[in-house]
Coordinates of C-alpha atoms and ligand atoms in Angstrom, one line a residue:
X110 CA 0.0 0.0 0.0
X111 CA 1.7 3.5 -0.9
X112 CA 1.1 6.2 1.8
X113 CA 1.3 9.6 0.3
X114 CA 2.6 12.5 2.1
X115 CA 2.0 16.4 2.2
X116 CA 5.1 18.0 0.4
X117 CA 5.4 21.3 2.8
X118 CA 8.4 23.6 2.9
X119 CA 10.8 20.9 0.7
X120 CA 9.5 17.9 2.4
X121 CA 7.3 15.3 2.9
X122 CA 5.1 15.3 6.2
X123 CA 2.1 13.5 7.2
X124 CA -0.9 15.8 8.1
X125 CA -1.4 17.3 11.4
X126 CA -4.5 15.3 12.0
X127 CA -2.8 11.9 11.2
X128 CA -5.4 11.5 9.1
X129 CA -5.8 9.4 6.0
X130 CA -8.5 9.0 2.9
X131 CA -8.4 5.4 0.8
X132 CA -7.9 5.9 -2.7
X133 CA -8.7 3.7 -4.8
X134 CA -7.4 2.0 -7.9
X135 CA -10.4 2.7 -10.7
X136 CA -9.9 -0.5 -13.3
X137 CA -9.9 -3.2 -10.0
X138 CA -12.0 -1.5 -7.4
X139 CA -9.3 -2.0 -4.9
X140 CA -7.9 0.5 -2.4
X141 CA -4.8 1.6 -4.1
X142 CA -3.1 4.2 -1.9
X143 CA -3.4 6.2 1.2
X144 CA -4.0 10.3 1.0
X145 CA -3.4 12.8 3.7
X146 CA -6.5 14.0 5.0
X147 CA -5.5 17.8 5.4
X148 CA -6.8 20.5 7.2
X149 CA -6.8 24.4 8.0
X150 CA -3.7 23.5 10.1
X151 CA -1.7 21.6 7.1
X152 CA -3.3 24.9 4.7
X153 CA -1.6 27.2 7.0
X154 CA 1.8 25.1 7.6
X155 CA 1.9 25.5 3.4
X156 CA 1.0 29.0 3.6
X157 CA 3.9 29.8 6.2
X158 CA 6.3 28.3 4.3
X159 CA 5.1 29.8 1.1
X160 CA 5.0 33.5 2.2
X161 CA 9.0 32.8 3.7
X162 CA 9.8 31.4 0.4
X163 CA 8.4 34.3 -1.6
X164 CA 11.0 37.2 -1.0
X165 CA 14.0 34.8 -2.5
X166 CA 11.8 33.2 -4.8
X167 CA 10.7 36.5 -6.1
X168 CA 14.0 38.0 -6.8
X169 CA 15.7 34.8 -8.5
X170 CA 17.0 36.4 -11.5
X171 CA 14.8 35.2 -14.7
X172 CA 17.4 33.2 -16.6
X173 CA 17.9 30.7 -13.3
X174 CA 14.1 30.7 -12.6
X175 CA 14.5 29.2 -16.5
X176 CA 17.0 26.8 -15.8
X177 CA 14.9 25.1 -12.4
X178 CA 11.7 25.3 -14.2
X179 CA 13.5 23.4 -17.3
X180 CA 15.4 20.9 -15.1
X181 CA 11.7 20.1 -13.6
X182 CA 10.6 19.1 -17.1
X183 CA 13.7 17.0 -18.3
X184 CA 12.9 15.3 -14.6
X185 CA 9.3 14.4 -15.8
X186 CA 10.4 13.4 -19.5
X187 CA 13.0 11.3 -17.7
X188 CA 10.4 9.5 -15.2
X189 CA 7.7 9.8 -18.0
X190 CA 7.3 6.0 -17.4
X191 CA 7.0 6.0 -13.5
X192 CA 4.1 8.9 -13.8
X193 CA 2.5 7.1 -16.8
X194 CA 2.0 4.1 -14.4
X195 CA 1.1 6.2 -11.2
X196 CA -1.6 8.4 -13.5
X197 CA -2.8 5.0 -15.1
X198 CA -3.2 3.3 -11.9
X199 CA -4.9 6.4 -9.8
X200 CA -7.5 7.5 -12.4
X201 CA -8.3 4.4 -14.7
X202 CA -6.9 6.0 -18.1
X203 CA -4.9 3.7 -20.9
X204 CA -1.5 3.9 -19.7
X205 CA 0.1 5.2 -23.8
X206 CA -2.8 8.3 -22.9
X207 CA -1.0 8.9 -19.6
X208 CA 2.2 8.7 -21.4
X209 CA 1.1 11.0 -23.8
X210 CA -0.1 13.3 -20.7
X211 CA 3.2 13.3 -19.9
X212 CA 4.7 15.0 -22.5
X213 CA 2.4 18.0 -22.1
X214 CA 2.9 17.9 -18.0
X215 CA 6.9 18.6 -19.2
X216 CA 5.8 20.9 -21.8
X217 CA 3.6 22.8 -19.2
X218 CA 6.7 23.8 -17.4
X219 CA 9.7 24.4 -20.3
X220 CA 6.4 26.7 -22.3
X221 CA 6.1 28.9 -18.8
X222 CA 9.7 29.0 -18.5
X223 CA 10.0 30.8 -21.7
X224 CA 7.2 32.8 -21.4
X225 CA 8.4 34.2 -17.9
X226 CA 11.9 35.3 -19.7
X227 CA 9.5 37.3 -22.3
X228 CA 7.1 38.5 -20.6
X229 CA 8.3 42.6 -20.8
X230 CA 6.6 45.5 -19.2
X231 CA 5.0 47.8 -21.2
X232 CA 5.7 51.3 -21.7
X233 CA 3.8 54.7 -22.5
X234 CA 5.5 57.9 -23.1
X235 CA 4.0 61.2 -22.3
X236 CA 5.7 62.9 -25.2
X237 CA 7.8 66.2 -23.3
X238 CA 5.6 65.8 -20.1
X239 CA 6.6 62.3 -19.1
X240 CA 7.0 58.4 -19.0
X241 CA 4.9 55.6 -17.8
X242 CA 6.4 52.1 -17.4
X243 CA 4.2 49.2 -16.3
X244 CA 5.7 47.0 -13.5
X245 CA 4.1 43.3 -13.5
X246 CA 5.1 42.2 -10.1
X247 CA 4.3 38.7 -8.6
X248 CA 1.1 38.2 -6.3
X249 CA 2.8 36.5 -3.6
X250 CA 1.7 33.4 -2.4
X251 CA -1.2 32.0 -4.7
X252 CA -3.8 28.9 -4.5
X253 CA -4.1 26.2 -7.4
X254 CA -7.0 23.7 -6.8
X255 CA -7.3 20.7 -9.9
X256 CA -9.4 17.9 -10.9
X257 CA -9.1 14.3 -11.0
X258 CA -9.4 13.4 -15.0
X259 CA -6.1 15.3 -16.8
X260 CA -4.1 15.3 -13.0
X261 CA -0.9 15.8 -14.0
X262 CA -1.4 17.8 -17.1
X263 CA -4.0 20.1 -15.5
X264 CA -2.0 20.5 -12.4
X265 CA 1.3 21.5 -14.2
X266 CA -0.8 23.9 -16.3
X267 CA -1.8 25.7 -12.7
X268 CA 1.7 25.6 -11.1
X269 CA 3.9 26.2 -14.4
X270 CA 2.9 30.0 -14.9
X271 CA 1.9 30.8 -11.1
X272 CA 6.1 29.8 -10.5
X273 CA 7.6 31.2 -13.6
X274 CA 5.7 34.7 -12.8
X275 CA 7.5 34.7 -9.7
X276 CA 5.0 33.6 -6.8
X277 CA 5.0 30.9 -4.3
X278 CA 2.5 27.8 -4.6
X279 CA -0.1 26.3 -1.9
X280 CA -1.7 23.7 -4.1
X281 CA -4.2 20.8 -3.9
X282 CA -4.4 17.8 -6.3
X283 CA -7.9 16.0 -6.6
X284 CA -8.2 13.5 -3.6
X285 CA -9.0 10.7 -6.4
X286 CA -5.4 11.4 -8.2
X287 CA -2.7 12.3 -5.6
X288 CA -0.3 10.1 -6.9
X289 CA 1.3 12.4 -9.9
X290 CA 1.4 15.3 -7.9
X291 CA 3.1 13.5 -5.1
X292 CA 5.9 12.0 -7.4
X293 CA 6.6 15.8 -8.8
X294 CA 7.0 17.2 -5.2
X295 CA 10.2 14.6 -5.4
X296 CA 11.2 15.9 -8.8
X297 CA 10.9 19.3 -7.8
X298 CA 13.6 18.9 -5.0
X299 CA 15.8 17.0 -7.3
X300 CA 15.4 20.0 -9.8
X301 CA 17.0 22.9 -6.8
X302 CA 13.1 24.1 -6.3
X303 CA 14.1 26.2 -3.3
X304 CA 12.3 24.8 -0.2
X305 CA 8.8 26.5 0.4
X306 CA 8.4 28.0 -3.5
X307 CA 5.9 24.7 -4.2
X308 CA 3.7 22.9 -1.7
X309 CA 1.5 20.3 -2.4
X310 CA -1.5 19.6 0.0
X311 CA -3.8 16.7 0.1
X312 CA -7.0 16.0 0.9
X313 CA -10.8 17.0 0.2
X314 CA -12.2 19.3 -1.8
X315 CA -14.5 20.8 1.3
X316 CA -11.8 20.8 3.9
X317 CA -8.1 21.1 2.6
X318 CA -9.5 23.1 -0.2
X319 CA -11.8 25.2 1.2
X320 CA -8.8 26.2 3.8
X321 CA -7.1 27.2 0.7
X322 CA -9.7 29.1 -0.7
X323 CA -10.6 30.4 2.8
X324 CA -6.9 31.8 3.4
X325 CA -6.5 35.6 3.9
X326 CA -2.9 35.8 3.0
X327 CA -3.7 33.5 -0.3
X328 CA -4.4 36.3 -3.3
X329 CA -5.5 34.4 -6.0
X330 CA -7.4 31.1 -6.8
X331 CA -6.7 29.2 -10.0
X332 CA -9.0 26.7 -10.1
X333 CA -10.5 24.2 -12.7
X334 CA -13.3 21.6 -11.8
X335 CA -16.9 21.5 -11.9
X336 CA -19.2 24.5 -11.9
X337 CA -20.7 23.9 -8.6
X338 CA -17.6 24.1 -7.1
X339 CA -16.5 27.2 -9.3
X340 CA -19.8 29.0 -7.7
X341 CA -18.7 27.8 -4.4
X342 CA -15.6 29.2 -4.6
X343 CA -16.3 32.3 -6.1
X344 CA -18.7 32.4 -2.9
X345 CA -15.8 32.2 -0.7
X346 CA -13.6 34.2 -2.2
X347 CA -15.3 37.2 -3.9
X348 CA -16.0 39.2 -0.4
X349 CA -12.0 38.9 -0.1
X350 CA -11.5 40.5 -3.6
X351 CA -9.3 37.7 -4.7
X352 CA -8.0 37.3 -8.0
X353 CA -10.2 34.3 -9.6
X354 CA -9.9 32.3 -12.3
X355 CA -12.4 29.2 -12.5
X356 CA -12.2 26.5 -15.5
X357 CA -15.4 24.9 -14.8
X358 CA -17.7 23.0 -17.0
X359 CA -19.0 21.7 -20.5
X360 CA -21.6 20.0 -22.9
X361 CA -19.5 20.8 -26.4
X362 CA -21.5 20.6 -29.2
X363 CA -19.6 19.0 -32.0
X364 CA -21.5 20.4 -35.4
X365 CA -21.3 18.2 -38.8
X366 CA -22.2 19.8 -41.6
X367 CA -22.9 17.5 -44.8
X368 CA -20.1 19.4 -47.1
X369 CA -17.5 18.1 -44.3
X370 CA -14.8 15.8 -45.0
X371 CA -16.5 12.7 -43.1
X372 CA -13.9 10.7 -43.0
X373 CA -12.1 12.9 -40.9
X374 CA -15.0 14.3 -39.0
X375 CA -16.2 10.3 -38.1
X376 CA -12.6 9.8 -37.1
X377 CA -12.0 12.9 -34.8
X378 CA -15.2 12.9 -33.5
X379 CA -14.8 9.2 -32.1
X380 CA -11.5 10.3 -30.4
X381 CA -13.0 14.0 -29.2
X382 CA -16.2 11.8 -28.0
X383 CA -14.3 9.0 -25.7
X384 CA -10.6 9.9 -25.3
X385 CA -9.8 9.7 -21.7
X386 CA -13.7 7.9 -21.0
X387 CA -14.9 10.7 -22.2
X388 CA -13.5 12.6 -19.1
X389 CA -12.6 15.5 -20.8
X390 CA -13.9 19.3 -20.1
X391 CA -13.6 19.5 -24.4
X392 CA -15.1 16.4 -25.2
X393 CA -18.0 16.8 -27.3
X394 CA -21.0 15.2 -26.0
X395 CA -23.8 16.6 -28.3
X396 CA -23.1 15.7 -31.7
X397 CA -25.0 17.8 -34.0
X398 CA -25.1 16.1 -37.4
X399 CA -26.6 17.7 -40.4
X400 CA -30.0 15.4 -42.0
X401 CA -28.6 14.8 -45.7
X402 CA -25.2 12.6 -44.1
X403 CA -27.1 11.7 -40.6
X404 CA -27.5 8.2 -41.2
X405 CA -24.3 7.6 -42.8
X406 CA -22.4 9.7 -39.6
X407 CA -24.2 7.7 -37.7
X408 CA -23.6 4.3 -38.7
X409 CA -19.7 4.8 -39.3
X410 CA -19.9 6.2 -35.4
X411 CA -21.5 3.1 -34.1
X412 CA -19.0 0.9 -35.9
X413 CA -16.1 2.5 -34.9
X414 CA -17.4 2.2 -31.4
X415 CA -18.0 -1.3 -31.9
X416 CA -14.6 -1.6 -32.7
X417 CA -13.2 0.0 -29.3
X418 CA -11.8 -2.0 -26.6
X419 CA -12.6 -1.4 -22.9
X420 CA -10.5 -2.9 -20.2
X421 CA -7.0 -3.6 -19.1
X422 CA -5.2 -0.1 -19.1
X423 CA -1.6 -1.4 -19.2
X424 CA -2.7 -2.7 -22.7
X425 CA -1.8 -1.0 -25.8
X426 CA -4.7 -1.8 -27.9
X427 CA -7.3 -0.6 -25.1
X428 CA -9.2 2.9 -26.1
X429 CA -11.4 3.3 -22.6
X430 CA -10.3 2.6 -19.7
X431 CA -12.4 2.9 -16.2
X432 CA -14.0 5.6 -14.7
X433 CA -12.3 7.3 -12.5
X434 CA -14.6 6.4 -9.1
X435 CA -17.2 4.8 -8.1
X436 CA -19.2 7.8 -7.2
X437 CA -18.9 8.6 -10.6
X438 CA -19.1 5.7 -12.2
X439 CA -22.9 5.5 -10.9
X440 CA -23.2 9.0 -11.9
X441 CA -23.2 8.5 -16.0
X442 CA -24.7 4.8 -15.4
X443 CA -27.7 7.1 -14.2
X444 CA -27.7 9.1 -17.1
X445 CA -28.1 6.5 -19.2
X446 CA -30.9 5.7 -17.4
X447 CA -32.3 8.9 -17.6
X448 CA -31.8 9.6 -21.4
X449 CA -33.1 6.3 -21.7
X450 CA -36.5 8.1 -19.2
X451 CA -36.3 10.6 -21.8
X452 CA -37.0 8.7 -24.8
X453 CA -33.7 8.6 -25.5
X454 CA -32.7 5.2 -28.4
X455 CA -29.2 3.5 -27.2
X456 CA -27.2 2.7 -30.1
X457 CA -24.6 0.9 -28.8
X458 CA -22.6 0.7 -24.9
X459 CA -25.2 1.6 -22.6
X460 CA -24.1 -0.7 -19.8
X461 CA -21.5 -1.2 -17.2
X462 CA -18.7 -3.7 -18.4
X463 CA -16.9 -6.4 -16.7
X464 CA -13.9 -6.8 -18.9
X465 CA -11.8 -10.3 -18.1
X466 CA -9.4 -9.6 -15.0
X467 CA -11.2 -6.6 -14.1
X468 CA -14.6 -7.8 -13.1
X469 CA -14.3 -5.4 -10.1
X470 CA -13.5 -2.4 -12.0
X471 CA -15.5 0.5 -13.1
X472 CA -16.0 -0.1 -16.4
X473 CA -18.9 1.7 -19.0
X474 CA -19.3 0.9 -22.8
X475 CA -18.5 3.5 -25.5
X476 CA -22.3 4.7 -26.0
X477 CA -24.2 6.4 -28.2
X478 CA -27.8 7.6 -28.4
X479 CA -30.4 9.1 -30.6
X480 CA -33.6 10.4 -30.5
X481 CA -33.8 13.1 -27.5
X482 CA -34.9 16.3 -27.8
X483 CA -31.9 18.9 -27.5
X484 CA -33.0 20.5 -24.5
X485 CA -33.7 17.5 -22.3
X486 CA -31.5 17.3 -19.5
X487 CA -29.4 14.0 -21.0
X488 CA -28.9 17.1 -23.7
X489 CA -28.1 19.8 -21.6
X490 CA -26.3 18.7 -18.1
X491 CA -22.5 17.5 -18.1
X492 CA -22.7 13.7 -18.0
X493 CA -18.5 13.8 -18.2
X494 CA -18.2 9.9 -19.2
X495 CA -18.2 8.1 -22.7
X496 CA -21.7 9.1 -23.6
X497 CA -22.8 10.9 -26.5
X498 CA -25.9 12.1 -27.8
X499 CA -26.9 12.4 -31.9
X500 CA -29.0 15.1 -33.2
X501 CA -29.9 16.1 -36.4
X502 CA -30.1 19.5 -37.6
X503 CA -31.4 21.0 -41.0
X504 CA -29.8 24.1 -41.1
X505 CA -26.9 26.3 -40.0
X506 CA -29.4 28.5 -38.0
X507 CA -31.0 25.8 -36.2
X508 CA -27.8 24.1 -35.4
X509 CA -26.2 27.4 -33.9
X510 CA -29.5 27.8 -32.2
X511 CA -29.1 24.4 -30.4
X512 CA -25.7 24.6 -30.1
X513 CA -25.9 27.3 -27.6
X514 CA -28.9 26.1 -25.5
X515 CA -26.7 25.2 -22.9
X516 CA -25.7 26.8 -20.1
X517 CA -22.3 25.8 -20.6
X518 CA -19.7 27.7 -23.2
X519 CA -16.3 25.6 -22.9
X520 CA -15.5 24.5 -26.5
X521 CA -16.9 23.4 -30.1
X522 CA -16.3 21.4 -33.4
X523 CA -17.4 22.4 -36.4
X524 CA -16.9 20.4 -39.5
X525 CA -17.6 22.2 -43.3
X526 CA -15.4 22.6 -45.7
X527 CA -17.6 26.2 -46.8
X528 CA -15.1 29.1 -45.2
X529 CA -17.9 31.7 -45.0
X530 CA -20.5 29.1 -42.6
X531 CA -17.1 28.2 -40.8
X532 CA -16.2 32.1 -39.9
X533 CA -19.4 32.9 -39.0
X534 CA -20.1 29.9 -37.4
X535 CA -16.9 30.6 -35.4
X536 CA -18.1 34.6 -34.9
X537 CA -21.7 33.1 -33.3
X538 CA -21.1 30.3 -31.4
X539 CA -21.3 31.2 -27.0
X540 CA -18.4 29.4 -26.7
X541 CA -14.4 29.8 -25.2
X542 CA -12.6 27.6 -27.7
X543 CA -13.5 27.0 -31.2
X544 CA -12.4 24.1 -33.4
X545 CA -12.7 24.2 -36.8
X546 CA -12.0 20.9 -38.9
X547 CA -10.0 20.0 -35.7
X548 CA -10.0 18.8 -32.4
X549 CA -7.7 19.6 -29.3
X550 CA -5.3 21.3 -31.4
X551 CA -3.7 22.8 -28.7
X552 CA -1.0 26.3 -28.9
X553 CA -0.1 26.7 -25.3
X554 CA -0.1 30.3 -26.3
X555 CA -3.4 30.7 -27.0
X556 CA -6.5 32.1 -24.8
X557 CA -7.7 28.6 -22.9
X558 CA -11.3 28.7 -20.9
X559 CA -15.1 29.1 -21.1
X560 CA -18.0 31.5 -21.4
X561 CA -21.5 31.3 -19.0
X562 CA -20.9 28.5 -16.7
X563 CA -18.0 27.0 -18.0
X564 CA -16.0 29.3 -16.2
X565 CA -14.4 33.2 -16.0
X566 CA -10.7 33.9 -16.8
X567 CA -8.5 32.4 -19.4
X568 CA -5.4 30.3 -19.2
X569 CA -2.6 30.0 -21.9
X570 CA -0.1 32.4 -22.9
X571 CA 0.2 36.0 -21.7
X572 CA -3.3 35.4 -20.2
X573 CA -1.9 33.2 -17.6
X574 CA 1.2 35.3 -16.9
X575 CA -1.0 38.3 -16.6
X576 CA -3.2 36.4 -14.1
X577 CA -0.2 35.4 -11.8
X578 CA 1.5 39.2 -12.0
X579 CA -0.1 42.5 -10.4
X580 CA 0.4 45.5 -13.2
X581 CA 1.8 48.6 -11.6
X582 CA 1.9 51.9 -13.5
X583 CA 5.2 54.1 -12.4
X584 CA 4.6 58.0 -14.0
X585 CA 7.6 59.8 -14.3
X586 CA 6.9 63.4 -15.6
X587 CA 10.1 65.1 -16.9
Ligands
LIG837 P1 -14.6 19.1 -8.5 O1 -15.2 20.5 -8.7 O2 -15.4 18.1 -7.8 O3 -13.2 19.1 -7.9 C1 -12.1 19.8 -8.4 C2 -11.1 20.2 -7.3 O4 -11.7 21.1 -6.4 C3 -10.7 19.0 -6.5 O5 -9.3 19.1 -6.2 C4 -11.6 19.1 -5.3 O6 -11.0 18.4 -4.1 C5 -11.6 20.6 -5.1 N1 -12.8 21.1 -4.3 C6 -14.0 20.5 -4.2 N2 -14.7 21.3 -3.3 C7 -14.0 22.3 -3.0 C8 -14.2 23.5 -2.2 N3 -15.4 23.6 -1.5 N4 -13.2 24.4 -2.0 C9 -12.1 24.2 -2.7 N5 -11.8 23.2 -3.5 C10 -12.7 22.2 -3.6 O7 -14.4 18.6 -10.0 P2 -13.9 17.2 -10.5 O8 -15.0 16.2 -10.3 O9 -12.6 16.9 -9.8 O10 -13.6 17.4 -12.0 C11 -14.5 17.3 -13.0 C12 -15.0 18.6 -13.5 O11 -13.9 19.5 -13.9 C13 -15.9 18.6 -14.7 O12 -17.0 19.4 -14.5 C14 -15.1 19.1 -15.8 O13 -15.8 19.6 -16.9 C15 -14.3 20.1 -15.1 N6 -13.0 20.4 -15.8 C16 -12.9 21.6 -16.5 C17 -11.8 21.9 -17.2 C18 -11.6 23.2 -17.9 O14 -10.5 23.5 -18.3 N7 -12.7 24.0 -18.1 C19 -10.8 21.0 -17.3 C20 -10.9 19.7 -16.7 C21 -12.1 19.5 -15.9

């Protein structure tokens, strides 16, 4: 049984409380590790060593900043394997997509590195009267909260930018995926991370997290998770005028026009519909197909579903994996239920899977549906498992008009090959993120988050940087 620690001020401690959580391992329904049940007290051990860290950390010249930040992502390229198998093993996924997750964890850090080295203040002269220059000037010590289905990725994604920009890090992973998070406090020491800069506490959402949303001397919140929690938070810590930034929710439509390459929409659409179980924020759950190529979108879908294997995650060939708890595991199984309540005609999947050597595991079939309206609730709540909904369309209007029923405006597809429809498709949709012919094509420099209740703020690029930094305007008249 591995017993995970709190990484506080360079080390690893147990929490205060003594305290433990089971965690369990998602493809055998076994308990798989033991996580630190943190409190206000472990919050505010971080906190201390965080705010003592900050002044040094602070004033580390840029170009060695750099160098720790790149050592830390050679260290996970270099133990890619371990946090494949820890990732894998903690939240159900194949392991070649943890491996793949990897990569981008790495990336997250040598991206931020670079950034921070570029990131220049801006200037505004006064013609003969004067000069302003524009300071942006760390925010001290800073909160990152993430979920449980991209840990490592997500996580990295927080902490990269908040340490580049110059502040100091009191942190909690999801209780159902510690494990990553716990392996990169060790890397992180290895890399010369002074002592105190990064501090990783465990523990659940409504105590360890609240603590560190609750903090007075914590200035900003970068969160991502589910919109109830984002409203929570924002709650919390709105009356304390923190800096917020909340990457909540989605239900993407993914829109297929008949004058789209097929081929390629059929194919992307089965990855942007299941990869990960399904457990991504971008995965497209309402697949809006146009009437003319329904049928045949429809039937190449359900074979190439057929075709998917569910089961052991150390296996190469496997495509979904198990869901991630059991909590949630009975959450989609009831909307299945429900969609099929609401009329809704299963295609394939539907059911709960008990693939050979796993018969204890948390496993769903690929599924696909037809024939609900698109504002029942199987249509317009996050179901965030491998469960996708088919409706028809007739027109460009109607499809935009369905498209943003939701409340939710995380990310879309859209598939034509006509320019015009695509641009003002793109102009129209309510949405954050908007794929074109694509899927998940990801430039880290780019604007990342949602509109309405999938979320405020952005992530990415100079949006992130600017999020971690306080501008300050110095006016020098002449
Ligand atoms: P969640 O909201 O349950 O938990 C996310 C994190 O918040 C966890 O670390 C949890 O412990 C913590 N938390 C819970 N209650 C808290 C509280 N009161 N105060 C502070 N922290 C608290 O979400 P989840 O189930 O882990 O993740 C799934 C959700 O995340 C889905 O809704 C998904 O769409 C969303 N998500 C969004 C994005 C995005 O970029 N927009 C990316 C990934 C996941």
């Amino acid at each position: 049984m591995i017993q995970l620690q709190n990484y506080i001020n360079g080390s690893f401690e147990p929490p205060k409380s003594g305290a433990y959580l089971e965690n369990f391992e998602p493809a055998k329904g076994e308990v798989f590790s033991m996580v630190p049940n943190s409190g206000p007290e472990d919050v505010e051990a971080a906190y201390q060593a965080a705010w003592a860290a900050f002044p040094a950390w602070k004033n580390t010249p840029a170009e060695e900043k750099f160098k720790i930040l790149n050592r830390i992502a050679e260290l996970i390229d270099s133990n890619r394997n371990r946090f494949a198998e820890a990732e894998s093993r903690d939240q159900g996924k194949p392991v070649w997509l943890a491996k793949n997750e990897m990569v981008r964890a790495a990336q997250n850090f040598r991206f931020f590195a670079t950034a921070a080295m570029q990131f220049a203040s801006e200037s505004h002269s006064m013609e003969d009267r004067g000069i302003n220059y524009t300071l942006r000037q760390p925010l001290g010590v800073v909160g990152c909260i993430s979920p449980w289905n991209l840990p490592l990725y997500l996580y990295t994604w927080k902490i990269a930018p908040a340490l580049a920009a110059g502040n100091c890090v009191v942190s909690k992973p999801s209780e159902f995926t510690p494990y990553s998070a716990y392996i990169l406090g060790e890397i992180c020491t290895e890399a010369g991370l002074p002592a105190g800069v990064l501090n990783i506490v465990h523990g659940l959402g409504n105590s360890a997290g609240q603590a560190i949303v609750e903090h007075p001397g914590i200035k900003a919140i970068s969160f991502t998770g589910g919109t109830v929690t984002g409203k929570h938070i924002a709650s919390v810590a709105a009356p304390m005028f923190k800096k917020l930034s909340l990457e909540l929710g989605g239900k993407n439509p993914n829109i297929i026009f008949a004058d789209a390459d097929l081929e390629k929409a059929v194919k992307t659409t089965i990855n942007s519909s299941f990869l990960n179980q399904g457990e991504i924020c971008l995965c497209g759950s309402r697949i809006l197909i146009q009437k003319q190529v329904y049928e045949t979108v429809k039937n190449k879908l359900v074979d190439a579903v057929n075709q998917m294997k569910t089961g052991n995650p150390a296996d190469e060939k496997t495509r979904i994996g198990a869901i991630v708890s059991k909590p949630h595991y009975h959450k989609v199984l009831g909307y299945i239920d429900l969609a099929k309540e609401e009329g809704g005609n299963i295609l394939t999947g539907g059911k709960a899977l008990d693939p050979e050597g796993f018969e204890n595991g948390w496993f769903i079939a690929p599924t696909i549906i037809e024939g609900l309206p698109y504002d029942c609730r199987t249509n317009q709540e996050e179901i965030f498992g491998p469960v996708v909904s088919l409706i028809p369309f007739e027109t460009e209007e109607e499809a935009l008009q369905m498209a943003n029923s939701t409340n939710y405006g995380l990310a879309c597809s859209i598939w034509t090959s006509d320019l015009n429809r695509a641009h003002k498709m793109a102009a129209a949709i309510e949405s954050g993120i908007v794929w074109i012919n694509c899927w998940l094509l990801r430039d880290l420099r780019t604007p990342f988050g949602g509109v309405k209740q999938s979320g405020v703020g952005r992530e990415g690029g100079w949006e992130a940087m600017r999020f971690f930094t306080d501008p300050k305007n110095v006016c020098i008249a002449f």
